[in-house]
Tab-separated table of C-alpha atoms in Angstrom:
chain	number	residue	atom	x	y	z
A	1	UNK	CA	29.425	24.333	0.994
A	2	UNK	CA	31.331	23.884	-1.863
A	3	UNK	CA	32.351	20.402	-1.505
A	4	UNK	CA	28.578	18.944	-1.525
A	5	UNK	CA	27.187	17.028	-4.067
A	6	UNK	CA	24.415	17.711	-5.623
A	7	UNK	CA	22.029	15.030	-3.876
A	8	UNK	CA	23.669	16.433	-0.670
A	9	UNK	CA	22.758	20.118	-1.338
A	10	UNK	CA	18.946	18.712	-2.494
A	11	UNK	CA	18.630	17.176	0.757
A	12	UNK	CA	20.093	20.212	2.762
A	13	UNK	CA	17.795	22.099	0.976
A	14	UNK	CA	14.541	20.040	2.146
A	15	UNK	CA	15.591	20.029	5.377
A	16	UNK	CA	15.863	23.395	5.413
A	17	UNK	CA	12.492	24.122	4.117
A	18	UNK	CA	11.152	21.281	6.824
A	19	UNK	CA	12.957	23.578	9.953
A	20	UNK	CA	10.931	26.428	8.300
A	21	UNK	CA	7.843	24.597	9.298
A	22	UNK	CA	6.945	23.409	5.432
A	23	UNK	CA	5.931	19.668	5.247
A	24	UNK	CA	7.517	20.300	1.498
A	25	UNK	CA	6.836	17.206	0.665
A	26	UNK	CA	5.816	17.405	-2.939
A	27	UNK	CA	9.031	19.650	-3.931
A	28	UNK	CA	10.982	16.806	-2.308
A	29	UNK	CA	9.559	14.380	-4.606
A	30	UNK	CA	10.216	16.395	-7.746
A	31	UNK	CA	13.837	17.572	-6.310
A	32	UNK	CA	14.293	14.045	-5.805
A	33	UNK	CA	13.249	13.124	-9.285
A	34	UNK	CA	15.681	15.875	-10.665
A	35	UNK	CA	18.575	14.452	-8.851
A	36	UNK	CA	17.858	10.751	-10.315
A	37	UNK	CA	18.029	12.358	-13.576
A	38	UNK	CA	20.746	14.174	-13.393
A	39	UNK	CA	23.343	11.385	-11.281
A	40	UNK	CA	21.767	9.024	-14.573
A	41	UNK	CA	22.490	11.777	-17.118
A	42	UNK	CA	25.359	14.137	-16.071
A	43	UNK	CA	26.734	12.551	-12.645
A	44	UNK	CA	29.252	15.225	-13.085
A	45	UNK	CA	27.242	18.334	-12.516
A	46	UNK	CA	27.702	20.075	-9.040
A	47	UNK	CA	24.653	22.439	-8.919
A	48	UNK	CA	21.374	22.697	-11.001
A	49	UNK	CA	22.449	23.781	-14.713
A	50	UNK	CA	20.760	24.820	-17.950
A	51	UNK	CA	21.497	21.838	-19.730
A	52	UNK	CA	20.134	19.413	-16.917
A	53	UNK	CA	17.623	21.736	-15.630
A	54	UNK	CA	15.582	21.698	-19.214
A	55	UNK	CA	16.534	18.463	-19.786
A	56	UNK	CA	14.628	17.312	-17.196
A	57	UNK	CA	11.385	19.377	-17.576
A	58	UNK	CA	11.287	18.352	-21.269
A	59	UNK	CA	10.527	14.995	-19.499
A	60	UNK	CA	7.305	16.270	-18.122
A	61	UNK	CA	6.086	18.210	-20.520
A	62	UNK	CA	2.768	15.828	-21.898
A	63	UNK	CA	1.799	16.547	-17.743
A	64	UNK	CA	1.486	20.259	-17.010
A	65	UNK	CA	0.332	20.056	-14.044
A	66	UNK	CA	3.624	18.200	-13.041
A	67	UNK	CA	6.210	20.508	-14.962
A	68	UNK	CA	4.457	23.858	-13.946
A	69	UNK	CA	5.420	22.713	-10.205
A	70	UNK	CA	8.457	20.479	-10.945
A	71	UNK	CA	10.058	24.153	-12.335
A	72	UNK	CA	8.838	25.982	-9.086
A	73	UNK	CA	10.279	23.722	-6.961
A	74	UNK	CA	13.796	23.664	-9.305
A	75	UNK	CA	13.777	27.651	-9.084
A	76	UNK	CA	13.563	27.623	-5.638
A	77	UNK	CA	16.481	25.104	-5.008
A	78	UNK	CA	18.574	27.431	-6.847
A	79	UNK	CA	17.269	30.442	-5.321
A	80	UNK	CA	18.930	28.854	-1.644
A	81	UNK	CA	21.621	27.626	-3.669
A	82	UNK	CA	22.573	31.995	-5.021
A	83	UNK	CA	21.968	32.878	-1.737
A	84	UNK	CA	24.866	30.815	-0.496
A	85	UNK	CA	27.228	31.578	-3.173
A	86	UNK	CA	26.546	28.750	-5.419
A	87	UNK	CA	25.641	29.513	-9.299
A	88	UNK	CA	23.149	27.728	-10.148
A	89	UNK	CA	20.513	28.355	-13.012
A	90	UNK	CA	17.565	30.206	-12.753
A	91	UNK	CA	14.799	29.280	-14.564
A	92	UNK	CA	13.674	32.781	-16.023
A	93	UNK	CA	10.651	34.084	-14.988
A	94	UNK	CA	7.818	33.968	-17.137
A	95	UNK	CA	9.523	30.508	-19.153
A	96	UNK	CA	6.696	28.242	-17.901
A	97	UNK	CA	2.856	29.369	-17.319
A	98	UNK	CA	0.543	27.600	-14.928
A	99	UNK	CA	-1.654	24.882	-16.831
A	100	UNK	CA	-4.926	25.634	-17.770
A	101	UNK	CA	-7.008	24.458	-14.818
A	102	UNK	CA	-9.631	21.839	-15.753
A	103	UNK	CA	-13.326	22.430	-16.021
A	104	UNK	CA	-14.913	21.694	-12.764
A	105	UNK	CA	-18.106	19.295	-13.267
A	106	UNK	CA	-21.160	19.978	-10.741
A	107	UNK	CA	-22.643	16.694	-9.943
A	108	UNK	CA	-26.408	16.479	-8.785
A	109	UNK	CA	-28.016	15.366	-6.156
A	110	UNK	CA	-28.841	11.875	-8.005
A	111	UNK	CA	-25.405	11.014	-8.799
A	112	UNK	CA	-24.307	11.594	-5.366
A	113	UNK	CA	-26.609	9.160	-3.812
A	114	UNK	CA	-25.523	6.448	-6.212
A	115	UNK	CA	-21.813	7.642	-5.657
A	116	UNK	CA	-22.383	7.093	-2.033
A	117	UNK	CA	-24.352	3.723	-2.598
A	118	UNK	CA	-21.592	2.576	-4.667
A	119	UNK	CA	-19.202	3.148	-2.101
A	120	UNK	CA	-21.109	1.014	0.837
A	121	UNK	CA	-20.792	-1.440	-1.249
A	122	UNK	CA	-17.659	-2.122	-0.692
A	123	UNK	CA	-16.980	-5.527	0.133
A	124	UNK	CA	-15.040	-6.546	3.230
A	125	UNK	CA	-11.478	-8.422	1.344
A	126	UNK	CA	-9.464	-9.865	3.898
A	127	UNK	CA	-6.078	-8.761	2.054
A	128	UNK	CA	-6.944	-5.130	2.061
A	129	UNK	CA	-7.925	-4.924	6.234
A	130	UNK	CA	-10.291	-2.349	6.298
A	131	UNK	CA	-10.727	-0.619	2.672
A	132	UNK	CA	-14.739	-1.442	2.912
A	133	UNK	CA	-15.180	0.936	6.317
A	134	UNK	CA	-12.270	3.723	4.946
A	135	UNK	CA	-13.535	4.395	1.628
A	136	UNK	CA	-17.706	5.297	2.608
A	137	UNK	CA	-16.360	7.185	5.541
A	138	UNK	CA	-13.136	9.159	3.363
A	139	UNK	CA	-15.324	10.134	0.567
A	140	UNK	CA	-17.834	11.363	2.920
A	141	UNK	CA	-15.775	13.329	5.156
A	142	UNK	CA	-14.180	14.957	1.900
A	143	UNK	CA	-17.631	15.875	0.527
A	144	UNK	CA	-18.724	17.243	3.094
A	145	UNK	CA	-16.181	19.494	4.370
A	146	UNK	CA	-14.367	20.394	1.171
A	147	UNK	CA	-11.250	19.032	2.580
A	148	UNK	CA	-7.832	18.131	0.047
A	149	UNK	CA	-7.191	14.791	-0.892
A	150	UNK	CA	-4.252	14.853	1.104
A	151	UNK	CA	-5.258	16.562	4.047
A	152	UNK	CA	-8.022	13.934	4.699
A	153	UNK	CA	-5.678	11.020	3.483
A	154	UNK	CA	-3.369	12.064	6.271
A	155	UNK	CA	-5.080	13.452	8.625
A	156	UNK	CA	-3.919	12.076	12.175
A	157	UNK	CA	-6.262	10.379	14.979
A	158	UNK	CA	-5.692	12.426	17.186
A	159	UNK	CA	-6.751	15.837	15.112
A	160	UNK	CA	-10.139	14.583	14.801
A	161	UNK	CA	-12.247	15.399	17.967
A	162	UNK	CA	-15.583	13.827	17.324
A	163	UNK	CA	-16.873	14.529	21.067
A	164	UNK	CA	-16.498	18.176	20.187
A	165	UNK	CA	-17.073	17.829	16.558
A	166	UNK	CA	-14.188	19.109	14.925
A	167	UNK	CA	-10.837	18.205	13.387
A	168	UNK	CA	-7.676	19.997	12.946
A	169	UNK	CA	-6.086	20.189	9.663
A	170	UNK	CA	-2.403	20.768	10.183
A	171	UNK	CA	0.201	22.262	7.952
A	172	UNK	CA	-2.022	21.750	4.342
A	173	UNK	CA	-0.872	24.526	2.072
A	174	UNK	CA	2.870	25.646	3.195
A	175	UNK	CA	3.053	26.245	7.049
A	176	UNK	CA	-0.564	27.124	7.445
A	177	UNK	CA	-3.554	24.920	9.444
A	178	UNK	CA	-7.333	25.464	10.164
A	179	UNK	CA	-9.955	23.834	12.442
A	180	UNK	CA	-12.814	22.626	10.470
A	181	UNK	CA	-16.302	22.089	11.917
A	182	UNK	CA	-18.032	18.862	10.977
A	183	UNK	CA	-22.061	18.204	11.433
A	184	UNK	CA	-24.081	16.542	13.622
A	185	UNK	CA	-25.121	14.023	11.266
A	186	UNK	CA	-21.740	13.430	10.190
A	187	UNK	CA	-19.403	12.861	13.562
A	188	UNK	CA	-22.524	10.681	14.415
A	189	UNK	CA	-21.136	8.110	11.305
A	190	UNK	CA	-17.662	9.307	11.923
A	191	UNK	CA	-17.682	7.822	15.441
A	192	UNK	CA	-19.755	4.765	14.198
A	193	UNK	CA	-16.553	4.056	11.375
A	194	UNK	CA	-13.888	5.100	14.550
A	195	UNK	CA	-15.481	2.757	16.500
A	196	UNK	CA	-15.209	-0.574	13.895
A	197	UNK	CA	-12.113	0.417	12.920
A	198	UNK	CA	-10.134	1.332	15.582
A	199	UNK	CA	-10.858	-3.046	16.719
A	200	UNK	CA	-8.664	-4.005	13.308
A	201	UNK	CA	-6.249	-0.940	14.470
A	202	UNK	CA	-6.358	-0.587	17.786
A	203	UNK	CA	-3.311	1.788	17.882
A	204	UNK	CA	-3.442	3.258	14.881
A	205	UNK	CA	-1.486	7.083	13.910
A	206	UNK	CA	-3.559	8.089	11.334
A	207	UNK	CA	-7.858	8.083	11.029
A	208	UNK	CA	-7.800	6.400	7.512
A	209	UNK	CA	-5.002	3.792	7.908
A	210	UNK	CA	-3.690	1.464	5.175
A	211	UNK	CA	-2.931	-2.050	5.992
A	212	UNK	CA	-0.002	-1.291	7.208
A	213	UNK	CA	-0.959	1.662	9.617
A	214	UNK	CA	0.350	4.275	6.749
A	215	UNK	CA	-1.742	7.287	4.997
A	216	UNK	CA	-2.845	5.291	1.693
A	217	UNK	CA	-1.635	7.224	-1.498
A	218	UNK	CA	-3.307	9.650	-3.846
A	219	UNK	CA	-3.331	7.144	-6.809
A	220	UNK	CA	-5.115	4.877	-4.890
A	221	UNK	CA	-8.039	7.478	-3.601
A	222	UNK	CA	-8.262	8.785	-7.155
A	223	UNK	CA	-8.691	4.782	-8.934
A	224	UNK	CA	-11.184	3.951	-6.400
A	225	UNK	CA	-13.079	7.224	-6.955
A	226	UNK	CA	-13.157	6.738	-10.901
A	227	UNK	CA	-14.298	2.984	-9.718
A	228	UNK	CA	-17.234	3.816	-8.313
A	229	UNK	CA	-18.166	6.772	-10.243
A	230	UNK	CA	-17.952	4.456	-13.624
């Protein structure tokens, strides 16, 4: 144990979290981020210190959001790491509080009909193979079942049971999953966008595919939202 680096004892870590049945893949990304700071600022250091540790966060701190769970995911690393015999820092408890969470805005029933108008739309663009039928049918599906950004961006093909009108959200928040109930009205257009989309990807993985076959990313859903809500 003692002769791992520290990238090597980051990725032990993740996998160890993924054999728990965690997806964990947000605290990989900031773990990950943490090592590329430290093997750029102290390649030297064998375990998360105090030095490194705060040296990093001070690098998120204009994004709250981003350091509140950047530090959660750093003081559980080194929680695994004590637990094996390795002294790393702790971040003390209390150091960091959870960002204030922004004020939710209630839209009404006008603005969601133009929302949705804006979104068909859409033009067909040849270099981006099927944004025009994924972005009507994404938005919709997230409106109308409250679902995550994530969970819908990923959520696999064969989860979604539109002859039985349901889909199964697997592993969202830590190990846990649900099955979530979708309306007539709605697996009616659901099937209409599996059917035109599944002849551009015949075999695809996931039900909202990028062009190549992937989940698209959370940037992306979030500039196309502000697109068509401006």
């Amino acid at each position: 144990m003692y002769s791992k680096s520290l990238p090597e004892l980051a990725s032990q870590f993740v996998s160890y979290k993924k054999a728990n049945g965690y997806q964990y893949e947000t605290g990989a990304y900031y773990l990950k981020k943490y090592v590329r700071f430290v093997m750029e600022t102290a390649p030297e250091t064998a375990v998360p210190d105090k030095a490194s540790v705060e040296g990093f966060l001070e690098r998120l701190q204009d994004t709250p959001g981003g350091l509140y769970n950047a530090a959660a995911f750093l003081r559980e690393f080194s929680r695994y790491l004590h637990a094996r015999g390795l002294k790393a820092y702790l971040i003390p408890s209390g150091r960091l509080h959870p960002p204030t969470p922004a004020q939710p805005y209630f839209f009404t029933e006008d603005e969601i009909i133009a929302f949705f108008m804006e979104c068909d739309r859409m033009p067909d663009t040849p270099y981006l193979k099927g944004r025009h039928l994924i972005l009507p049918a994404i938005f919709r599906l997230m409106y109308c079942c409250g679902l995550r950004c994530k969970e819908a961006r990923t959520l696999a093909r064969q989860n979604v049971h539109l002859d039985q009108g349901y889909l199964d959200v697997l592993q969202s928040k830590g190990p846990k999953s649900r099955r979530v109930y979708i309306s007539q009205e709605l697996t009616e257009y659901l099937a209409g966008y599996d059917s035109r989309i599944s002849r551009l990807f015949p075999d695809r993985t996931f039900f909202f595919p990028n062009r190549k076959g992937r989940p698209y990313g959370a940037c992306w859903l979030e500039r196309n939202f502000l697109r068509f809500w401006y």
